[in-house]
GROMACS .gro file of C-alpha atoms in nm:
model
  113
    1ALA     CA    1  14.109  -6.310   9.647
    2PHE     CA    2  14.424  -6.127   9.554
    3ASP     CA    3  14.442  -5.980   9.202
    4TYR     CA    4  14.771  -6.110   9.065
    5SER     CA    5  14.721  -5.929   8.734
    6ARG     CA    6  14.866  -5.616   8.895
    7MET     CA    7  15.188  -5.789   9.002
    8PRO     CA    8  15.507  -5.705   8.812
    9ASP     CA    9  15.671  -5.936   8.559
   10GLY     CA   10  15.357  -6.146   8.516
   11LEU     CA   11  15.384  -6.299   8.863
   12ASP     CA   12  15.085  -6.506   8.956
   13GLU     CA   13  14.979  -6.749   9.226
   14ALA     CA   14  15.114  -7.051   9.037
   15VAL     CA   15  15.458  -6.888   9.015
   16LEU     CA   16  15.469  -6.738   9.365
   17THR     CA   17  15.332  -7.027   9.570
   18PRO     CA   18  15.629  -7.266   9.519
   19ARG     CA   19  15.874  -6.977   9.565
   20ILE     CA   20  15.711  -6.883   9.896
   21LYS     CA   21  15.712  -7.247  10.011
   22ALA     CA   22  16.083  -7.269   9.928
   23ALA     CA   23  16.146  -6.945  10.120
   24ASN     CA   24  15.964  -7.084  10.424
   25ALA     CA   25  16.175  -7.399  10.406
   26ALA     CA   26  16.491  -7.185  10.382
   27LEU     CA   27  16.380  -6.998  10.695
   28ARG     CA   28  16.344  -7.322  10.890
   29GLU     CA   29  16.678  -7.452  10.758
   30SER     CA   30  16.840  -7.125  10.869
   31GLY     CA   31  16.710  -7.171  11.224
   32PHE     CA   32  16.428  -6.919  11.215
   33ASP     CA   33  16.116  -7.006  11.411
   34ALA     CA   34  15.892  -6.849  11.147
   35VAL     CA   35  15.513  -6.847  11.175
   36PRO     CA   36  15.346  -6.776  10.840
   37CYS     CA   37  15.036  -6.562  10.866
   38LEU     CA   38  14.824  -6.575  10.553
   39ILE     CA   39  14.559  -6.305  10.557
   40ASP     CA   40  14.241  -6.214  10.379
   41THR     CA   41  14.246  -5.894  10.176
   42SER     CA   42  13.954  -5.759  10.378
   43LEU     CA   43  14.093  -5.493  10.613
   44ASP     CA   44  13.895  -5.607  10.916
   45ARG     CA   45  13.960  -5.979  10.866
   46ALA     CA   46  14.329  -5.917  10.797
   47GLU     CA   47  14.363  -5.713  11.113
   48ALA     CA   48  14.180  -5.975  11.319
   49THR     CA   49  14.405  -6.252  11.186
   50VAL     CA   50  14.722  -6.060  11.270
   51ARG     CA   51  14.593  -5.972  11.617
   52GLU     CA   52  14.513  -6.342  11.679
   53HIS     CA   53  14.869  -6.441  11.578
   54LEU     CA   54  15.013  -6.173  11.805
   55GLN     CA   55  14.811  -6.304  12.100
   56GLU     CA   56  14.928  -6.662  12.036
   57HIS     CA   57  15.300  -6.586  11.986
   58ALA     CA   58  15.557  -6.326  12.088
   59PHE     CA   59  15.721  -6.178  11.781
   60GLY     CA   60  16.023  -5.953  11.762
   61LEU     CA   61  16.024  -5.934  11.383
   62ALA     CA   62  15.759  -5.933  11.114
   63MET     CA   63  15.766  -5.928  10.736
   64ILE     CA   64  15.481  -5.808  10.521
   65GLY     CA   65  15.502  -5.975  10.181
   66GLY     CA   66  15.545  -5.805   9.850
   67ALA     CA   67  15.204  -5.915   9.730
   68ILE     CA   68  15.064  -5.663   9.979
   69ARG     CA   69  15.338  -5.401   9.960
   70MET     CA   70  15.367  -5.384   9.581
   71ALA     CA   71  15.005  -5.379   9.473
   72PRO     CA   72  14.860  -5.026   9.467
   73GLU     CA   73  14.515  -5.155   9.561
   74SER     CA   74  14.666  -5.299   9.879
   75THR     CA   75  14.806  -4.971  10.010
   76LEU     CA   76  14.537  -4.935  10.278
   77LEU     CA   77  14.587  -5.298  10.383
   78PHE     CA   78  14.962  -5.245  10.407
   79GLU     CA   79  14.911  -4.929  10.613
   80ARG     CA   80  14.666  -5.105  10.846
   81LEU     CA   81  14.903  -5.399  10.898
   82VAL     CA   82  15.197  -5.175  10.983
   83ASN     CA   83  14.990  -4.988  11.238
   84VAL     CA   84  14.840  -5.305  11.392
   85LEU     CA   85  15.184  -5.461  11.428
   86THR     CA   86  15.344  -5.157  11.588
   87GLU     CA   87  15.048  -5.100  11.820
   88ALA     CA   88  14.992  -5.459  11.928
   89ALA     CA   89  15.360  -5.557  11.951
   90PRO     CA   90  15.558  -5.253  12.075
   91GLY     CA   91  15.920  -5.279  11.972
   92ILE     CA   92  15.856  -5.518  11.685
   93ARG     CA   93  16.089  -5.473  11.391
   94LEU     CA   94  15.955  -5.479  11.036
   95CYS     CA   95  16.158  -5.608  10.747
   96PHE     CA   96  16.090  -5.640  10.379
   97ASN     CA   97  16.220  -5.868  10.109
   98THR     CA   98  16.228  -5.798   9.738
   99ALA     CA   99  16.156  -6.160   9.643
  100PRO     CA  100  16.083  -6.482   9.831
  101GLU     CA  101  16.439  -6.592   9.766
  102ASN     CA  102  16.590  -6.315   9.982
  103THR     CA  103  16.357  -6.352  10.279
  104VAL     CA  104  16.629  -6.498  10.504
  105GLU     CA  105  16.860  -6.208  10.415
  106ALA     CA  106  16.589  -5.953  10.495
  107LEU     CA  107  16.526  -6.104  10.840
  108ARG     CA  108  16.896  -6.130  10.917
  109ARG     CA  109  16.936  -5.754  10.863
  110TRP     CA  110  16.731  -5.703  11.181
  111ILE     CA  111  16.855  -5.983  11.402
  112GLN     CA  112  17.223  -5.897  11.372
  113ALA     CA  113  17.321  -5.788  11.722
   0.00000   0.00000   0.00000
């Protein structure tokens, strides 16, 4: 399980879950065909989950959430995910939000022709 005690501003699962659900709804409303990929914090299981998603769908863009990027104890997981994505999906673009509320904006930065 993820240790929310290390998140900034007292963010925890109860606070983030509805914000993430709202961000996913905003993605759909904005016309994005988003496929959420919730992962385990185990390096091997996380990698396997991402590889399975990449085999099932073609992705041109991926976002790794702040819960992984911002937690110091998740640095190795973040590194592994970046490398798996770039190896398994050559040409994929990575984007990053600063909060669930600006997820659509983060994705749009990389789909602007």
